[in-house]
Amino acid sequence: MTETGTSTDWRSWQESWDRQQEWYMPDREERFRVMLDMVEAVVGPAPRVLDLACGTGSITDRLLRRFPDATSTGVDLDPALLAIARGTFEGDDRVTFVTADLKDPEWTARLPHTSYDAVLTATALHWLHSEPLAALYGQLGGLVRDGGVFMNADRTIDPDTPRINAAERAHRHAGMDRAKAAGALDWADWWALAAADPVLAGPTAERFAIYGEHADGDMPSAAWHARTLLDSGFGEARTVWASPSDSLVLAVK
């Protein structure tokens, strides 16, 4: 997985990241399918997309496979995941990657465009607490063009259903334990491989210096996301897909 000939096999690294993420979210591909269905439904098959907190470029990869005439700007702060993304899409002039901290009030100044047809993100914004996330949503209200869309697919927790939450979590973790026993990599396992790779070791060390070990965001409910997006200048917002633990919230400008 580390090298092919004299160059790093970036596609293998991206695919291994996808498999690791699927250990946590077996229905991850279904979330992406619905996300892209709604992109096509609202803004068409050739959108200018901002892949927000893009990681290895999982959304961009699926976007361009489905919509060859789309373009994507990926933005992230993680040097290791961005190294994989840049390596995977090297030479593809439809894709641009930007290093930026979404908590920086000036991060949008680093983008190559001032507006986008669609801003898409998945399994990323739970790293933010509610206050900075609301501020970010306010900025996105200015980035999405009129008639454009924002979509966030992420873990959501409804505080009004503690027994349902506990039952879902126990069932999900039992399935994860079975998959782990069968050889699936978890988050820590994957990062240990990255840290041992001669090309990714340096960026991985930088990554942990930036983020630390674990996310500490609030993971508010899908209803909170919809309300906050409406307050941020979007005209409509609601959940368009959900599992017992995750939601895809769509907002139209």
CSV table of C-alpha atoms in Angstrom, one decimal:
chain,number,residue,atom,x,y,z
A,1,MET,CA,0.0,0.0,0.0
A,2,THR,CA,3.0,2.3,0.4
A,3,GLU,CA,4.7,2.3,-2.9
A,4,THR,CA,4.4,1.1,-6.4
A,5,GLY,CA,7.8,1.1,-8.2
A,6,THR,CA,9.3,4.4,-7.2
A,7,SER,CA,6.1,6.3,-6.5
A,8,THR,CA,3.5,6.1,-3.7
A,9,ASP,CA,0.3,4.3,-4.7
A,10,TRP,CA,-2.1,7.1,-3.6
A,11,ARG,CA,-5.2,5.3,-5.0
A,12,SER,CA,-4.5,2.4,-2.7
A,13,TRP,CA,-4.2,4.8,0.3
A,14,GLN,CA,-7.5,6.4,-0.6
A,15,GLU,CA,-9.3,3.1,-1.0
A,16,SER,CA,-7.9,1.9,2.3
A,17,TRP,CA,-9.3,5.1,3.9
A,18,ASP,CA,-12.7,4.4,2.4
A,19,ARG,CA,-12.7,0.8,3.8
A,20,GLN,CA,-11.7,2.2,7.3
A,21,GLN,CA,-14.5,4.7,7.2
A,22,GLU,CA,-17.0,2.0,6.1
A,23,TRP,CA,-16.2,0.1,9.3
A,24,TYR,CA,-17.9,2.9,11.2
A,25,MET,CA,-20.6,3.6,8.5
A,26,PRO,CA,-21.6,0.5,6.5
A,27,ASP,CA,-24.1,2.7,4.6
A,28,ARG,CA,-21.6,5.3,3.7
A,29,GLU,CA,-22.0,4.7,-0.1
A,30,GLU,CA,-25.7,5.1,0.2
A,31,ARG,CA,-25.2,8.6,1.8
A,32,PHE,CA,-22.9,9.6,-1.1
A,33,ARG,CA,-25.5,8.3,-3.7
A,34,VAL,CA,-28.3,10.4,-2.2
A,35,MET,CA,-26.0,13.4,-1.9
A,36,LEU,CA,-25.1,13.2,-5.6
A,37,ASP,CA,-28.7,12.5,-6.6
A,38,MET,CA,-29.7,15.8,-4.9
A,39,VAL,CA,-26.8,17.7,-6.5
A,40,GLU,CA,-28.1,16.6,-9.9
A,41,ALA,CA,-31.7,17.3,-9.0
A,42,VAL,CA,-31.0,20.9,-7.8
A,43,VAL,CA,-28.0,22.2,-9.7
A,44,GLY,CA,-27.5,19.8,-12.6
A,45,PRO,CA,-24.8,17.4,-13.8
A,46,ALA,CA,-21.9,19.9,-14.3
A,47,PRO,CA,-21.6,21.7,-10.9
A,48,ARG,CA,-18.8,23.7,-9.5
A,49,VAL,CA,-18.4,22.0,-6.1
A,50,LEU,CA,-16.6,22.9,-2.8
A,51,ASP,CA,-15.6,19.7,-1.1
A,52,LEU,CA,-15.5,21.0,2.4
A,53,ALA,CA,-13.1,19.3,4.9
A,54,CYS,CA,-12.4,17.0,2.0
A,55,GLY,CA,-9.9,14.6,3.6
A,56,THR,CA,-8.6,12.2,0.9
A,57,GLY,CA,-11.2,13.5,-1.6
A,58,SER,CA,-13.8,10.8,-1.2
A,59,ILE,CA,-16.7,13.1,-2.3
A,60,THR,CA,-14.6,14.5,-5.2
A,61,ASP,CA,-13.8,11.0,-6.4
A,62,ARG,CA,-17.5,10.0,-6.5
A,63,LEU,CA,-18.5,13.4,-7.9
A,64,LEU,CA,-16.2,13.2,-10.9
A,65,ARG,CA,-16.9,9.5,-11.6
A,66,ARG,CA,-20.6,10.4,-11.8
A,67,PHE,CA,-20.4,13.9,-13.3
A,68,PRO,CA,-17.3,14.1,-15.6
A,69,ASP,CA,-18.0,17.8,-16.4
A,70,ALA,CA,-18.0,18.8,-12.7
A,71,THR,CA,-15.2,20.7,-11.0
A,72,SER,CA,-14.2,20.5,-7.4
A,73,THR,CA,-12.2,22.6,-4.9
A,74,GLY,CA,-11.2,20.5,-1.9
A,75,VAL,CA,-10.3,22.3,1.3
A,76,ASP,CA,-8.9,20.8,4.4
A,77,LEU,CA,-6.2,21.3,7.1
A,78,ASP,CA,-5.0,17.7,7.5
A,79,PRO,CA,-1.6,17.4,5.8
A,80,ALA,CA,-1.7,13.6,5.6
A,81,LEU,CA,-5.1,13.3,4.1
A,82,LEU,CA,-4.4,16.2,1.7
A,83,ALA,CA,-1.2,14.5,0.6
A,84,ILE,CA,-3.3,11.5,-0.4
A,85,ALA,CA,-5.9,13.6,-2.1
A,86,ARG,CA,-3.3,15.6,-4.1
A,87,GLY,CA,-1.5,12.5,-5.1
A,88,THR,CA,-4.7,10.7,-6.2
A,89,PHE,CA,-5.9,13.6,-8.4
A,90,GLU,CA,-2.5,14.8,-9.6
A,91,GLY,CA,-2.9,15.9,-13.3
A,92,ASP,CA,-6.7,16.3,-13.2
A,93,ASP,CA,-7.3,19.9,-14.0
A,94,ARG,CA,-10.9,19.6,-12.7
A,95,VAL,CA,-9.6,19.5,-9.2
A,96,THR,CA,-7.9,22.0,-6.9
A,97,PHE,CA,-6.9,21.5,-3.3
A,98,VAL,CA,-6.5,24.3,-0.7
A,99,THR,CA,-5.0,24.1,2.8
A,100,ALA,CA,-7.1,26.1,5.2
A,101,ASP,CA,-8.4,26.1,8.7
A,102,LEU,CA,-12.2,26.3,8.8
A,103,LYS,CA,-12.0,28.0,12.1
A,104,ASP,CA,-10.0,30.9,10.6
A,105,PRO,CA,-12.4,33.7,9.8
A,106,GLU,CA,-10.4,34.4,6.6
A,107,TRP,CA,-10.3,30.9,5.2
A,108,THR,CA,-12.6,31.6,2.3
A,109,ALA,CA,-10.0,34.1,0.9
A,110,ARG,CA,-7.9,31.1,0.0
A,111,LEU,CA,-10.5,29.6,-2.4
A,112,PRO,CA,-10.2,30.0,-6.2
A,113,HIS,CA,-13.8,31.0,-6.6
A,114,THR,CA,-16.2,33.3,-4.7
A,115,SER,CA,-19.3,31.2,-5.2
A,116,TYR,CA,-20.2,27.5,-5.7
A,117,ASP,CA,-23.2,25.6,-7.1
A,118,ALA,CA,-22.8,23.1,-4.3
A,119,VAL,CA,-20.8,22.8,-1.0
A,120,LEU,CA,-20.6,19.2,0.2
A,121,THR,CA,-19.2,17.7,3.3
A,122,ALA,CA,-19.3,14.3,5.0
A,123,THR,CA,-18.2,12.9,8.4
A,124,ALA,CA,-16.1,16.0,9.2
A,125,LEU,CA,-18.0,18.9,10.8
A,126,HIS,CA,-18.6,16.9,14.0
A,127,TRP,CA,-15.0,18.0,14.9
A,128,LEU,CA,-16.5,21.5,15.5
A,129,HIS,CA,-18.4,22.7,18.5
A,130,SER,CA,-21.8,24.3,17.9
A,131,GLU,CA,-20.6,27.9,18.1
A,132,PRO,CA,-17.8,27.7,15.4
A,133,LEU,CA,-20.1,25.5,13.3
A,134,ALA,CA,-22.8,28.1,13.3
A,135,ALA,CA,-20.2,30.7,12.3
A,136,LEU,CA,-19.1,28.4,9.5
A,137,TYR,CA,-22.6,28.0,8.3
A,138,GLY,CA,-22.9,31.8,8.2
A,139,GLN,CA,-19.9,31.9,5.9
A,140,LEU,CA,-21.3,29.2,3.7
A,141,GLY,CA,-24.5,31.2,3.3
A,142,GLY,CA,-22.3,33.7,1.4
A,143,LEU,CA,-20.4,31.1,-0.7
A,144,VAL,CA,-23.4,29.1,-2.1
A,145,ARG,CA,-24.9,30.9,-5.1
A,146,ASP,CA,-28.6,31.6,-5.2
A,147,GLY,CA,-30.4,28.4,-6.0
A,148,GLY,CA,-27.3,26.4,-5.0
A,149,VAL,CA,-27.1,23.7,-2.3
A,150,PHE,CA,-25.2,22.8,0.9
A,151,MET,CA,-25.2,19.3,2.2
A,152,ASN,CA,-23.7,17.8,5.3
A,153,ALA,CA,-23.7,14.1,5.9
A,154,ASP,CA,-22.6,13.4,9.5
A,155,ARG,CA,-23.2,11.8,12.8
A,156,THR,CA,-26.2,13.4,14.5
A,157,ILE,CA,-27.5,12.8,18.0
A,158,ASP,CA,-31.1,13.5,19.1
A,159,PRO,CA,-31.0,14.3,22.8
A,160,ASP,CA,-34.7,13.6,23.1
A,161,THR,CA,-34.3,9.8,22.4
A,162,PRO,CA,-31.8,8.5,24.9
A,163,ARG,CA,-33.1,4.9,24.9
A,164,ILE,CA,-33.2,4.7,21.1
A,165,ASN,CA,-29.7,6.2,21.0
A,166,ALA,CA,-28.3,3.6,23.4
A,167,ALA,CA,-29.9,0.7,21.6
A,168,GLU,CA,-28.6,1.9,18.3
A,169,ARG,CA,-25.1,2.4,19.6
A,170,ALA,CA,-25.0,-1.0,21.2
A,171,HIS,CA,-26.2,-2.7,18.0
A,172,ARG,CA,-23.8,-0.7,15.8
A,173,HIS,CA,-20.8,-1.5,18.0
A,174,ALA,CA,-21.6,-5.2,18.1
A,175,GLY,CA,-21.4,-5.2,14.3
A,176,MET,CA,-18.2,-3.2,14.3
A,177,ASP,CA,-16.7,-5.7,16.8
A,178,ARG,CA,-17.5,-8.6,14.4
A,179,ALA,CA,-16.0,-6.8,11.5
A,180,LYS,CA,-12.9,-6.0,13.5
A,181,ALA,CA,-12.5,-9.6,14.5
A,182,ALA,CA,-12.6,-10.4,10.8
A,183,GLY,CA,-9.7,-8.1,10.1
A,184,ALA,CA,-11.2,-4.6,9.5
A,185,LEU,CA,-9.0,-1.7,10.2
A,186,ASP,CA,-10.3,0.9,12.6
A,187,TRP,CA,-9.2,4.6,12.8
A,188,ALA,CA,-6.3,4.0,15.1
A,189,ASP,CA,-5.0,1.1,13.0
A,190,TRP,CA,-5.2,3.1,9.8
A,191,TRP,CA,-3.3,6.0,11.3
A,192,ALA,CA,-0.6,3.6,12.7
A,193,LEU,CA,0.0,2.4,9.1
A,194,ALA,CA,0.2,6.0,7.8
A,195,ALA,CA,2.7,6.9,10.6
A,196,ALA,CA,4.9,3.9,9.6
A,197,ASP,CA,4.9,4.8,5.9
A,198,PRO,CA,8.1,6.7,4.8
A,199,VAL,CA,6.1,9.2,2.7
A,200,LEU,CA,3.2,9.8,5.1
A,201,ALA,CA,5.1,9.7,8.4
A,202,GLY,CA,5.9,13.4,8.4
A,203,PRO,CA,2.5,14.6,7.4
A,204,THR,CA,0.9,12.3,9.9
A,205,ALA,CA,3.0,13.7,12.7
A,206,GLU,CA,1.9,17.2,11.6
A,207,ARG,CA,-1.7,16.1,11.5
A,208,PHE,CA,-1.7,14.9,15.1
A,209,ALA,CA,0.1,18.0,16.2
A,210,ILE,CA,-2.8,20.0,14.8
A,211,TYR,CA,-5.8,17.9,15.8
A,212,GLY,CA,-4.7,15.7,18.7
A,213,GLU,CA,-6.2,12.2,19.1
A,214,HIS,CA,-9.9,12.6,19.0
A,215,ALA,CA,-12.8,14.9,17.9
A,216,ASP,CA,-14.4,16.9,20.6
A,217,GLY,CA,-17.3,18.5,18.8
A,218,ASP,CA,-20.9,18.6,20.0
A,219,MET,CA,-22.6,16.5,17.3
A,220,PRO,CA,-25.9,18.4,17.5
A,221,SER,CA,-29.2,17.0,16.1
A,222,ALA,CA,-30.2,17.2,12.4
A,223,ALA,CA,-33.0,19.6,13.5
A,224,TRP,CA,-30.3,21.9,14.9
A,225,HIS,CA,-28.4,21.8,11.6
A,226,ALA,CA,-31.5,22.7,9.7
A,227,ARG,CA,-32.5,25.6,12.0
A,228,THR,CA,-29.0,27.0,12.0
A,229,LEU,CA,-28.8,26.8,8.2
A,230,LEU,CA,-32.0,28.7,7.8
A,231,ASP,CA,-30.7,31.4,10.2
A,232,SER,CA,-27.5,31.6,8.0
A,233,GLY,CA,-29.4,32.7,4.9
A,234,PHE,CA,-30.6,29.5,3.3
A,235,GLY,CA,-34.2,29.5,2.1
A,236,GLU,CA,-35.0,25.8,2.8
A,237,ALA,CA,-33.3,23.1,4.9
A,238,ARG,CA,-34.2,19.6,6.0
A,239,THR,CA,-33.0,16.0,6.3
A,240,VAL,CA,-33.1,14.1,3.0
A,241,TRP,CA,-31.6,10.9,4.2
A,242,ALA,CA,-31.1,9.3,7.6
A,243,SER,CA,-29.9,6.1,9.3
A,244,PRO,CA,-30.4,5.4,13.0
A,245,SER,CA,-27.1,7.3,13.7
A,246,ASP,CA,-26.4,9.6,10.7
A,247,SER,CA,-28.2,12.2,8.7
A,248,LEU,CA,-27.8,14.0,5.4
A,249,VAL,CA,-29.1,17.6,5.8
A,250,LEU,CA,-29.7,19.6,2.6
A,251,ALA,CA,-30.1,23.4,2.4
A,252,VAL,CA,-31.0,25.4,-0.7
A,253,LYS,CA,-30.0,29.0,-1.0
